[in-house]
């Protein structure tokens, strides 16, 4: 549902109307923009120079949008056609940086919402990276390795001309993991005849990848929640945690929760969810999802765990809920169930997994809420650390990189809380994240003139 203008500051209303008019039908992008606009009232009052320089309107308009055809040959010899996207949204702070998503649901509006979020998330990390995102409506599920390779090669054959370690640096997202990054990097290297390691992140450890990048988004999310818990003089110990998804973010969030003595009682995929009151066995889950690429239903076979096809994982009672699958997977009905079952914290591992009505319901019920652009920034932050290591031809130990990640997540939490306080909304992590990210980008844009 497209949000309305009526709840926005009068200065912001015409700007939001322009977003709606210029980007028809892109409801996810409208939602992402509206979420940021909702936090900007105190900013337009306090910083009129942003309004004078049309910073908000400029931030909403991507610097460049690339759409291209991706032809490839399947195992049966049939030519398949997909559509590729890269939206280079904002380079005020550094080269465009953001993942690639391969999923049949991907449209231009999906990539734009993700790219828009990415601008502020990347700013929050304090590292020199701009915002971008890309992907394709290609579905890797059920495809052979050979088909995935041929698709990736074709995708990169067009995209490579827009990339570079100082220009645009993609990484993974839904449907793009180590296998896909490998094929994409191989093709980039072949076409350009350059071993430019810093052009893609999420690489394998033996060829320019960083320790902790695989774990970073999930670990970072849990470090962020740990800060929220510490602020209430408590910890993960003894807490029941429900995590949606069973991909990269979900698995490593679960691993870190278990390390911090919490119990992950349920996880899901797009087919259904499993409940294991003893705590999920992550070795089994990793083998199932990372190696065998199977369905989560198989987890329950021969164990004391229940598999529920369809339905919603948010029916499972918990203290902490971590949505880590996809956008708009937690709405106001799910929020009401979570509240009824006593949830205390909801923190977003995925990008925009909670609808605006869902977020409102949780906040009104006094649930602490951490938005994805702050809580899941650990992935991109570690990607930036991978770029640092590539630039200096160095590689850091797991412990060093993990300590940097933890510091960065603590820094993001601190900066959200401080900014929320400064702008008169103490304790509001959403407002703090949006304003802290926005002002950093806006100040850089002011300094760089009208471009
Ligand atoms: P993966 O592809 O590794 O895993 C995605 C998981 O979510 C799978 O379990 C998948 O189930 C499930 N899922 C995907 N789409 C849907 C859907 N439409 N309905 C229900 N379940 C779905 O992706 P990631 O773990 O990398 O990404 C998850 C989220 O985290 C995304 O929102 C992504 O943008 C965000 N994110 C990822 C980062 C990263 O570093 N990877 C960084 C920051 C944010 P199934 O296999 O059945 O499709």
Short mmCIF file of C-alpha atoms and ligand atoms in Angstrom, two decimals:
data_model
loop_
_atom_site.label_atom_id
_atom_site.label_comp_id
_atom_site.label_asym_id
_atom_site.label_seq_id
_atom_site.Cartn_x
_atom_site.Cartn_y
_atom_site.Cartn_z
CA UNK A 1 0.00 0.00 0.00
CA UNK A 2 1.40 3.40 -0.95
CA UNK A 3 1.69 5.62 2.14
CA UNK A 4 0.03 9.04 2.09
CA UNK A 5 1.46 12.53 2.37
CA UNK A 6 -0.86 13.75 5.13
CA UNK A 7 1.37 12.64 8.00
CA UNK A 8 4.43 14.45 6.61
CA UNK A 9 5.81 17.91 7.42
CA UNK A 10 4.31 20.48 4.94
CA UNK A 11 7.75 21.19 3.44
CA UNK A 12 8.20 17.48 2.72
CA UNK A 13 4.78 16.81 1.17
CA UNK A 14 5.47 18.17 -2.33
CA UNK A 15 8.82 16.37 -2.33
CA UNK A 16 7.14 13.07 -1.56
CA UNK A 17 4.48 13.77 -4.19
CA UNK A 18 7.27 14.17 -6.72
CA UNK A 19 8.65 10.77 -5.70
CA UNK A 20 5.20 9.24 -6.31
CA UNK A 21 4.76 11.00 -9.67
CA UNK A 22 8.23 10.21 -11.01
CA UNK A 23 8.24 6.56 -9.95
CA UNK A 24 4.76 5.23 -10.71
CA UNK A 25 3.90 1.76 -9.45
CA UNK A 26 7.12 1.42 -7.41
CA UNK A 27 5.38 0.88 -4.10
CA UNK A 28 8.41 -0.50 -2.26
CA UNK A 29 10.45 2.55 -3.24
CA UNK A 30 7.59 4.82 -2.14
CA UNK A 31 7.53 3.03 1.21
CA UNK A 32 11.29 3.31 1.73
CA UNK A 33 11.21 7.03 0.88
CA UNK A 34 8.20 7.65 3.12
CA UNK A 35 9.94 5.95 6.06
CA UNK A 36 12.86 8.34 5.74
CA UNK A 37 10.64 11.39 5.13
CA UNK A 38 8.69 10.62 8.32
CA UNK A 39 11.88 11.15 10.32
CA UNK A 40 12.97 14.36 8.59
CA UNK A 41 10.56 16.94 10.11
CA UNK A 42 13.03 18.14 12.76
CA UNK A 43 15.79 18.21 10.14
CA UNK A 44 14.00 20.57 7.75
CA UNK A 45 13.21 22.83 10.70
CA UNK A 46 16.79 22.85 11.98
CA UNK A 47 18.72 22.80 8.67
CA UNK A 48 16.99 25.12 6.12
CA UNK A 49 20.12 25.01 3.94
CA UNK A 50 19.18 21.45 2.92
CA UNK A 51 15.82 22.68 1.65
CA UNK A 52 17.41 25.63 -0.17
CA UNK A 53 19.82 23.29 -1.98
CA UNK A 54 17.06 20.74 -2.78
CA UNK A 55 19.10 18.03 -1.09
CA UNK A 56 16.10 15.82 -0.34
CA UNK A 57 14.79 15.94 -3.92
CA UNK A 58 18.29 15.18 -5.21
CA UNK A 59 18.77 12.23 -2.83
CA UNK A 60 15.50 10.72 -4.10
CA UNK A 61 16.65 10.78 -7.71
CA UNK A 62 19.28 8.10 -8.52
CA UNK A 63 22.44 9.43 -10.14
CA UNK A 64 22.18 6.68 -12.77
CA UNK A 65 19.88 3.72 -13.52
CA UNK A 66 21.03 0.92 -15.78
CA UNK A 67 18.66 -1.70 -17.23
CA UNK A 68 19.87 -4.40 -19.60
CA UNK A 69 19.01 -7.67 -21.31
CA UNK A 70 20.68 -10.84 -20.02
CA UNK A 71 20.51 -13.71 -22.55
CA UNK A 72 21.89 -17.13 -21.60
CA UNK A 73 21.57 -20.76 -22.65
CA UNK A 74 20.01 -23.31 -20.27
CA UNK A 75 21.04 -26.96 -19.95
CA UNK A 76 18.45 -28.00 -22.53
CA UNK A 77 20.00 -25.63 -25.10
CA UNK A 78 17.13 -23.15 -24.93
CA UNK A 79 17.93 -19.43 -24.85
CA UNK A 80 16.58 -17.72 -21.73
CA UNK A 81 16.17 -13.96 -21.29
CA UNK A 82 16.31 -12.10 -18.00
CA UNK A 83 16.48 -8.45 -17.12
CA UNK A 84 19.45 -6.95 -15.28
CA UNK A 85 19.50 -3.78 -13.17
CA UNK A 86 22.00 -1.56 -11.44
CA UNK A 87 20.87 1.62 -9.73
CA UNK A 88 23.78 3.91 -8.85
CA UNK A 89 21.98 6.02 -6.31
CA UNK A 90 24.40 8.31 -4.53
CA UNK A 91 28.17 8.73 -4.60
CA UNK A 92 28.58 11.65 -2.17
CA UNK A 93 30.52 9.53 0.33
CA UNK A 94 32.35 7.09 -1.93
CA UNK A 95 31.94 4.63 -4.82
CA UNK A 96 28.45 3.14 -5.19
CA UNK A 97 28.24 0.11 -2.93
CA UNK A 98 25.45 -2.41 -2.49
CA UNK A 99 24.51 -5.97 -3.32
CA UNK A 100 23.01 -7.79 -6.26
CA UNK A 101 19.72 -9.66 -5.79
CA UNK A 102 18.76 -12.59 -8.04
CA UNK A 103 15.10 -13.42 -7.40
CA UNK A 104 12.07 -13.70 -9.72
CA UNK A 105 10.34 -10.85 -7.84
CA UNK A 106 13.03 -8.27 -8.72
CA UNK A 107 11.74 -5.18 -10.56
CA UNK A 108 13.28 -1.74 -11.00
CA UNK A 109 11.29 -0.51 -7.97
CA UNK A 110 12.73 -3.30 -5.80
CA UNK A 111 16.27 -2.30 -6.71
CA UNK A 112 15.45 1.37 -6.11
CA UNK A 113 14.06 0.77 -2.63
CA UNK A 114 17.12 -1.26 -1.75
CA UNK A 115 19.50 1.31 -3.24
CA UNK A 116 17.78 4.14 -1.40
CA UNK A 117 18.08 2.34 1.96
CA UNK A 118 21.68 1.55 1.14
CA UNK A 119 22.65 5.25 0.92
CA UNK A 120 21.81 5.88 4.57
CA UNK A 121 22.98 2.50 5.83
CA UNK A 122 26.38 2.99 4.23
CA UNK A 123 26.64 6.49 5.71
CA UNK A 124 25.90 5.08 9.17
CA UNK A 125 28.91 2.76 8.99
CA UNK A 126 31.17 5.83 8.94
CA UNK A 127 33.12 4.26 6.05
CA UNK A 128 33.67 5.92 2.64
CA UNK A 129 30.99 4.19 0.56
CA UNK A 130 28.13 5.56 -1.52
CA UNK A 131 24.83 3.77 -2.14
CA UNK A 132 23.75 1.49 -4.99
CA UNK A 133 22.00 -1.81 -5.61
CA UNK A 134 21.39 -4.18 -8.49
CA UNK A 135 20.06 -7.54 -9.51
CA UNK A 136 17.94 -9.53 -11.88
CA UNK A 137 14.67 -11.41 -12.10
CA UNK A 138 16.76 -14.57 -12.66
CA UNK A 139 15.86 -17.37 -10.23
CA UNK A 140 18.90 -19.47 -9.29
CA UNK A 141 16.69 -21.94 -7.40
CA UNK A 142 16.63 -25.29 -9.18
CA UNK A 143 19.26 -24.23 -11.73
CA UNK A 144 22.46 -26.25 -12.24
CA UNK A 145 25.86 -24.73 -11.45
CA UNK A 146 26.50 -24.51 -15.19
CA UNK A 147 23.32 -22.53 -15.77
CA UNK A 148 24.09 -20.17 -12.88
CA UNK A 149 27.59 -19.67 -14.30
CA UNK A 150 26.36 -18.87 -17.79
CA UNK A 151 23.80 -16.45 -16.41
CA UNK A 152 26.42 -14.69 -14.24
CA UNK A 153 28.84 -14.45 -17.17
CA UNK A 154 26.19 -12.86 -19.39
CA UNK A 155 25.10 -10.49 -16.61
CA UNK A 156 28.69 -9.34 -16.03
CA UNK A 157 29.39 -9.01 -19.76
CA UNK A 158 27.05 -6.03 -19.74
CA UNK A 159 27.55 -4.74 -16.20
CA UNK A 160 31.37 -4.68 -16.15
CA UNK A 161 31.58 -1.36 -18.03
CA UNK A 162 29.85 0.39 -15.13
CA UNK A 163 31.97 -1.12 -12.35
CA UNK A 164 35.37 -0.43 -10.82
CA UNK A 165 36.91 -0.24 -7.37
CA UNK A 166 36.60 3.57 -7.47
CA UNK A 167 33.26 3.57 -9.30
CA UNK A 168 30.80 0.90 -8.25
CA UNK A 169 31.41 -2.19 -6.12
CA UNK A 170 28.62 -4.82 -5.95
CA UNK A 171 28.28 -7.67 -3.44
CA UNK A 172 25.73 -10.41 -2.68
CA UNK A 173 22.13 -10.27 -1.52
CA UNK A 174 19.19 -12.68 -1.86
CA UNK A 175 20.16 -15.42 -4.35
CA UNK A 176 23.74 -14.17 -4.70
CA UNK A 177 26.28 -15.90 -2.46
CA UNK A 178 29.87 -17.07 -2.80
CA UNK A 179 29.19 -19.19 -5.89
CA UNK A 180 27.65 -16.31 -7.86
CA UNK A 181 30.28 -13.78 -6.75
CA UNK A 182 32.95 -16.22 -7.98
CA UNK A 183 31.44 -16.50 -11.45
CA UNK A 184 30.86 -12.74 -11.65
CA UNK A 185 34.41 -11.94 -10.58
CA UNK A 186 35.88 -14.49 -13.01
CA UNK A 187 34.05 -12.91 -15.93
CA UNK A 188 35.00 -9.35 -14.88
CA UNK A 189 38.66 -10.40 -14.70
CA UNK A 190 38.49 -12.09 -18.08
CA UNK A 191 36.86 -9.14 -19.87
CA UNK A 192 39.01 -6.41 -18.34
CA UNK A 193 42.26 -8.38 -18.07
CA UNK A 194 42.71 -6.89 -14.60
CA UNK A 195 42.89 -8.61 -11.23
CA UNK A 196 40.96 -5.80 -9.61
CA UNK A 197 40.04 -7.49 -6.33
CA UNK A 198 38.26 -4.43 -4.93
CA UNK A 199 35.57 -4.46 -7.64
CA UNK A 200 33.36 -7.03 -5.90
CA UNK A 201 33.04 -8.02 -2.26
CA UNK A 202 32.02 -11.31 -0.70
CA UNK A 203 34.88 -13.06 -2.54
CA UNK A 204 36.33 -16.41 -1.47
CA UNK A 205 38.98 -16.30 1.24
CA UNK A 206 41.74 -17.61 -1.03
CA UNK A 207 41.15 -14.96 -3.70
CA UNK A 208 40.74 -11.62 -1.99
CA UNK A 209 37.80 -12.19 0.32
CA UNK A 210 37.68 -11.03 3.92
CA UNK A 211 37.34 -13.09 7.04
CA UNK A 212 33.92 -12.52 8.67
CA UNK A 213 32.23 -11.22 5.46
CA UNK A 214 30.07 -14.36 5.28
CA UNK A 215 29.04 -14.00 8.91
CA UNK A 216 28.98 -10.19 9.01
CA UNK A 217 25.35 -9.23 8.47
CA UNK A 218 23.99 -11.81 10.91
CA UNK A 219 26.72 -11.28 13.51
CA UNK A 220 26.41 -7.50 13.17
CA UNK A 221 22.65 -7.68 13.71
CA UNK A 222 23.13 -9.61 16.92
CA UNK A 223 25.88 -7.24 18.12
CA UNK A 224 23.43 -4.39 17.56
CA UNK A 225 20.68 -6.13 19.55
CA UNK A 226 23.23 -6.94 22.25
CA UNK A 227 23.79 -3.18 22.63
CA UNK A 228 20.03 -2.67 23.01
CA UNK A 229 19.93 -5.38 25.66
CA UNK A 230 22.92 -3.98 27.53
CA UNK A 231 21.24 -0.58 27.67
CA UNK A 232 18.49 -2.36 29.62
CA UNK A 233 21.05 -4.15 31.81
CA UNK A 234 20.21 -7.52 30.32
CA UNK A 235 21.64 -9.95 27.73
CA UNK A 236 20.77 -12.75 25.29
CA UNK A 237 21.19 -15.33 28.01
CA UNK A 238 18.02 -17.39 28.36
CA UNK A 239 16.13 -15.41 25.69
CA UNK A 240 14.01 -17.17 23.07
CA UNK A 241 14.69 -15.90 19.59
CA UNK A 242 12.72 -16.41 16.35
CA UNK A 243 14.54 -15.77 13.07
CA UNK A 244 12.76 -15.75 9.71
CA UNK A 245 14.69 -16.98 6.67
CA UNK A 246 17.46 -19.55 6.56
CA UNK A 247 19.84 -17.83 4.18
CA UNK A 248 23.09 -16.02 4.79
CA UNK A 249 21.79 -13.40 7.23
CA UNK A 250 19.52 -15.76 9.19
CA UNK A 251 22.07 -18.55 9.64
CA UNK A 252 24.82 -16.32 11.01
CA UNK A 253 22.44 -14.33 13.19
CA UNK A 254 21.40 -17.69 14.67
CA UNK A 255 25.03 -18.71 15.17
CA UNK A 256 25.84 -15.53 17.10
CA UNK A 257 22.67 -15.74 19.21
CA UNK A 258 23.67 -19.27 20.23
CA UNK A 259 27.22 -18.08 21.06
CA UNK A 260 25.71 -15.43 23.33
CA UNK A 261 23.59 -18.07 25.14
CA UNK A 262 20.24 -17.26 23.52
CA UNK A 263 18.05 -20.03 22.05
CA UNK A 264 16.87 -19.83 18.44
CA UNK A 265 13.60 -21.75 18.48
CA UNK A 266 12.39 -21.24 14.89
CA UNK A 267 13.63 -20.51 11.37
CA UNK A 268 11.93 -20.51 7.95
CA UNK A 269 12.20 -20.45 4.18
CA UNK A 270 9.63 -19.47 1.58
CA UNK A 271 7.89 -22.86 1.98
CA UNK A 272 7.26 -22.85 5.74
CA UNK A 273 9.00 -22.87 9.12
CA UNK A 274 10.49 -25.24 11.64
CA UNK A 275 10.21 -25.03 15.41
CA UNK A 276 12.90 -26.69 17.50
CA UNK A 277 12.43 -25.87 21.17
CA UNK A 278 15.88 -27.29 21.98
CA UNK A 279 17.51 -24.66 19.80
CA UNK A 280 18.23 -25.00 16.08
CA UNK A 281 21.11 -27.30 15.16
CA UNK A 282 23.11 -24.95 12.98
CA UNK A 283 25.50 -27.53 11.60
CA UNK A 284 22.51 -29.37 10.15
CA UNK A 285 21.02 -26.09 8.89
CA UNK A 286 24.28 -25.01 7.22
CA UNK A 287 24.69 -28.35 5.50
CA UNK A 288 21.07 -28.22 4.33
CA UNK A 289 21.07 -24.64 3.08
CA UNK A 290 24.67 -23.81 2.18
CA UNK A 291 25.79 -27.13 0.71
CA UNK A 292 22.77 -29.19 -0.32
CA UNK A 293 20.59 -26.14 -1.14
CA UNK A 294 17.58 -28.05 0.21
CA UNK A 295 14.22 -27.04 1.71
CA UNK A 296 13.80 -26.30 5.41
CA UNK A 297 11.16 -29.05 5.69
CA UNK A 298 14.05 -31.55 5.51
CA UNK A 299 15.44 -30.17 8.79
CA UNK A 300 12.56 -31.74 10.72
CA UNK A 301 13.02 -35.21 9.20
CA UNK A 302 14.04 -37.65 11.95
CA UNK A 303 14.37 -34.96 14.68
CA UNK A 304 12.32 -33.61 17.53
CA UNK A 305 11.29 -30.57 15.55
CA UNK A 306 8.02 -29.54 13.92
CA UNK A 307 7.72 -28.34 10.31
CA UNK A 308 4.73 -26.17 9.47
CA UNK A 309 4.05 -25.65 5.81
CA UNK A 310 2.89 -22.14 4.91
CA UNK A 311 1.58 -20.27 7.96
CA UNK A 312 3.65 -17.64 9.65
CA UNK A 313 6.73 -17.97 11.80
CA UNK A 314 5.58 -14.93 13.81
CA UNK A 315 3.05 -17.20 15.56
CA UNK A 316 5.95 -18.74 17.51
CA UNK A 317 6.27 -17.07 20.96
CA UNK A 318 9.63 -15.36 21.59
CA UNK A 319 11.41 -12.56 23.46
CA UNK A 320 13.28 -11.33 20.39
CA UNK A 321 12.19 -11.50 16.74
CA UNK A 322 14.72 -11.07 13.94
CA UNK A 323 13.11 -10.85 10.48
CA UNK A 324 15.93 -11.92 8.13
CA UNK A 325 14.17 -13.10 4.93
CA UNK A 326 12.70 -10.37 2.74
CA UNK A 327 10.76 -7.11 2.54
CA UNK A 328 7.29 -6.70 4.07
CA UNK A 329 7.27 -10.15 5.69
CA UNK A 330 6.01 -8.84 9.05
CA UNK A 331 2.75 -6.87 8.99
CA UNK A 332 0.42 -5.46 11.66
CA UNK A 333 -1.36 -8.79 12.19
CA UNK A 334 1.96 -10.53 12.80
CA UNK A 335 2.99 -7.64 15.04
CA UNK A 336 -0.17 -8.08 17.13
CA UNK A 337 0.56 -11.79 17.58
CA UNK A 338 4.16 -11.11 18.56
CA UNK A 339 3.02 -8.51 21.11
CA UNK A 340 0.38 -10.84 22.52
CA UNK A 341 3.08 -13.50 22.95
CA UNK A 342 5.36 -11.09 24.83
CA UNK A 343 8.03 -10.03 22.31
CA UNK A 344 10.37 -7.32 23.70
CA UNK A 345 12.65 -6.52 20.74
CA UNK A 346 12.23 -6.67 16.96
CA UNK A 347 15.39 -6.00 14.96
CA UNK A 348 15.51 -6.15 11.17
CA UNK A 349 18.19 -8.32 9.57
CA UNK A 350 16.49 -8.10 6.18
CA UNK A 351 15.87 -4.84 4.32
CA UNK A 352 12.47 -3.31 5.17
CA UNK A 353 10.96 -6.63 6.40
CA UNK A 354 8.38 -4.84 8.55
CA UNK A 355 5.50 -2.96 6.96
CA UNK A 356 4.91 0.60 8.16
CA UNK A 357 1.70 -0.51 9.91
CA UNK A 358 3.61 -3.38 11.50
CA UNK A 359 6.30 -1.03 12.80
CA UNK A 360 3.66 1.35 14.19
CA UNK A 361 1.86 -1.50 16.00
CA UNK A 362 5.08 -2.71 17.59
CA UNK A 363 6.16 0.74 18.72
CA UNK A 364 2.74 1.59 20.13
CA UNK A 365 2.94 -1.60 22.19
CA UNK A 366 6.29 -0.48 23.62
CA UNK A 367 8.39 -3.05 21.71
CA UNK A 368 11.93 -1.87 21.03
CA UNK A 369 12.52 -1.68 17.30
CA UNK A 370 15.75 -1.55 15.29
CA UNK A 371 15.46 -0.69 11.57
CA UNK A 372 17.46 -2.64 9.01
CA UNK A 373 19.46 0.30 7.79
CA UNK A 374 21.16 0.40 11.19
CA UNK A 375 20.88 -3.18 12.43
CA UNK A 376 21.97 -4.99 9.24
CA UNK A 377 24.76 -2.58 8.28
CA UNK A 378 27.42 -5.06 9.43
CA UNK A 379 27.45 -6.76 6.02
CA UNK A 380 28.27 -3.70 4.01
CA UNK A 381 30.64 -2.45 6.69
CA UNK A 382 32.65 -5.66 6.40
CA UNK A 383 32.51 -5.34 2.62
CA UNK A 384 34.19 -1.95 3.06
CA UNK A 385 36.79 -3.66 5.27
CA UNK A 386 37.30 -6.18 2.45
CA UNK A 387 37.93 -3.24 0.08
CA UNK A 388 40.46 -1.81 2.55
CA UNK A 389 42.31 -5.12 2.69
CA UNK A 390 42.28 -5.42 -1.12
CA UNK A 391 43.62 -1.86 -1.52
CA UNK A 392 46.51 -2.54 0.84
CA UNK A 393 47.04 -6.12 -0.40
CA UNK A 394 46.64 -7.31 3.13
CA UNK A 395 44.41 -9.77 4.92
CA UNK A 396 43.38 -9.56 8.52
CA UNK A 397 42.66 -12.35 10.98
CA UNK A 398 39.15 -13.42 11.90
CA UNK A 399 39.55 -11.92 15.37
CA UNK A 400 40.76 -8.52 14.09
CA UNK A 401 37.96 -8.26 11.54
CA UNK A 402 35.29 -9.42 13.97
CA UNK A 403 36.49 -6.87 16.54
CA UNK A 404 36.24 -4.12 13.88
CA UNK A 405 32.71 -5.29 13.03
CA UNK A 406 31.68 -5.22 16.66
CA UNK A 407 33.14 -1.71 17.09
CA UNK A 408 31.30 -0.49 14.01
CA UNK A 409 27.95 -1.88 15.23
CA UNK A 410 28.48 -0.30 18.65
CA UNK A 411 29.33 2.95 16.88
CA UNK A 412 26.14 2.81 14.79
CA UNK A 413 24.02 2.15 17.86
CA UNK A 414 25.71 5.05 19.69
CA UNK A 415 25.26 7.40 16.77
CA UNK A 416 21.55 6.50 16.38
CA UNK A 417 20.92 7.13 20.07
CA UNK A 418 22.90 10.38 20.15
CA UNK A 419 21.21 11.75 17.03
CA UNK A 420 17.74 10.82 18.27
CA UNK A 421 18.49 12.72 21.49
CA UNK A 422 19.88 15.73 19.59
CA UNK A 423 16.75 15.98 17.44
CA UNK A 424 14.36 15.66 20.37
CA UNK A 425 13.36 12.00 20.03
CA UNK A 426 15.34 10.21 22.75
CA UNK A 427 15.47 6.43 22.42
CA UNK A 428 13.96 6.41 18.90
CA UNK A 429 16.34 4.19 16.91
CA UNK A 430 14.39 4.68 13.65
CA UNK A 431 14.58 8.48 13.78
CA UNK A 432 18.20 8.34 14.95
CA UNK A 433 19.22 6.04 12.07
CA UNK A 434 17.39 8.01 9.39
CA UNK A 435 18.62 11.41 10.56
CA UNK A 436 22.22 10.37 11.27
CA UNK A 437 22.51 8.69 7.84
CA UNK A 438 20.73 11.49 6.02
CA UNK A 439 22.68 14.42 7.51
CA UNK A 440 26.00 12.81 6.75
CA UNK A 441 25.14 12.38 3.07
CA UNK A 442 23.44 15.79 2.90
CA UNK A 443 26.50 17.60 4.30
CA UNK A 444 28.77 15.92 1.75
CA UNK A 445 26.38 16.85 -1.07
CA UNK A 446 26.27 20.48 0.09
CA UNK A 447 30.08 20.62 0.02
CA UNK A 448 30.30 19.07 -3.45
CA UNK A 449 28.01 21.61 -5.15
CA UNK A 450 25.13 21.12 -7.56
CA UNK A 451 25.96 17.84 -9.33
P1 LIG B 1 19.59 -15.50 1.01
O1 LIG B 1 19.22 -15.68 -0.41
O2 LIG B 1 20.84 -16.12 1.52
O3 LIG B 1 18.39 -16.02 1.94
C1 LIG B 1 17.12 -15.49 1.85
C2 LIG B 1 16.21 -16.26 2.79
O4 LIG B 1 14.94 -15.61 2.84
C3 LIG B 1 15.94 -17.68 2.33
O5 LIG B 1 15.70 -18.49 3.44
C4 LIG B 1 14.68 -17.52 1.48
O6 LIG B 1 13.89 -18.69 1.38
C5 LIG B 1 13.93 -16.45 2.27
N1 LIG B 1 13.11 -15.65 1.34
C6 LIG B 1 13.55 -14.92 0.28
N2 LIG B 1 12.52 -14.35 -0.36
C7 LIG B 1 11.44 -14.76 0.30
C8 LIG B 1 10.05 -14.53 0.13
N3 LIG B 1 9.61 -13.75 -0.88
N4 LIG B 1 9.20 -15.08 1.01
C9 LIG B 1 9.65 -15.85 2.04
N5 LIG B 1 10.95 -16.12 2.24
C10 LIG B 1 11.82 -15.58 1.39
O7 LIG B 1 19.57 -13.92 1.28
P2 LIG B 1 20.28 -13.10 2.44
O8 LIG B 1 20.24 -13.86 3.71
O9 LIG B 1 21.55 -12.59 1.93
O10 LIG B 1 19.30 -11.83 2.54
C11 LIG B 1 18.15 -11.80 3.40
C12 LIG B 1 17.73 -10.37 3.63
O11 LIG B 1 18.80 -9.65 4.24
C13 LIG B 1 17.37 -9.57 2.38
O12 LIG B 1 16.37 -8.64 2.70
C14 LIG B 1 18.66 -8.82 2.07
O13 LIG B 1 18.43 -7.66 1.31
C15 LIG B 1 19.11 -8.48 3.48
N6 LIG B 1 20.53 -8.17 3.64
C16 LIG B 1 21.49 -9.05 3.23
C17 LIG B 1 22.81 -8.74 3.41
C18 LIG B 1 23.91 -9.71 3.11
O14 LIG B 1 25.05 -9.41 3.43
N7 LIG B 1 23.63 -10.85 2.53
C19 LIG B 1 23.22 -7.41 3.95
C20 LIG B 1 22.14 -6.62 4.42
C21 LIG B 1 20.84 -6.98 4.23
P3 LIG B 1 13.90 -19.53 0.00
O15 LIG B 1 15.26 -20.14 -0.08
O16 LIG B 1 12.80 -20.50 0.15
O17 LIG B 1 13.65 -18.52 -1.10
#
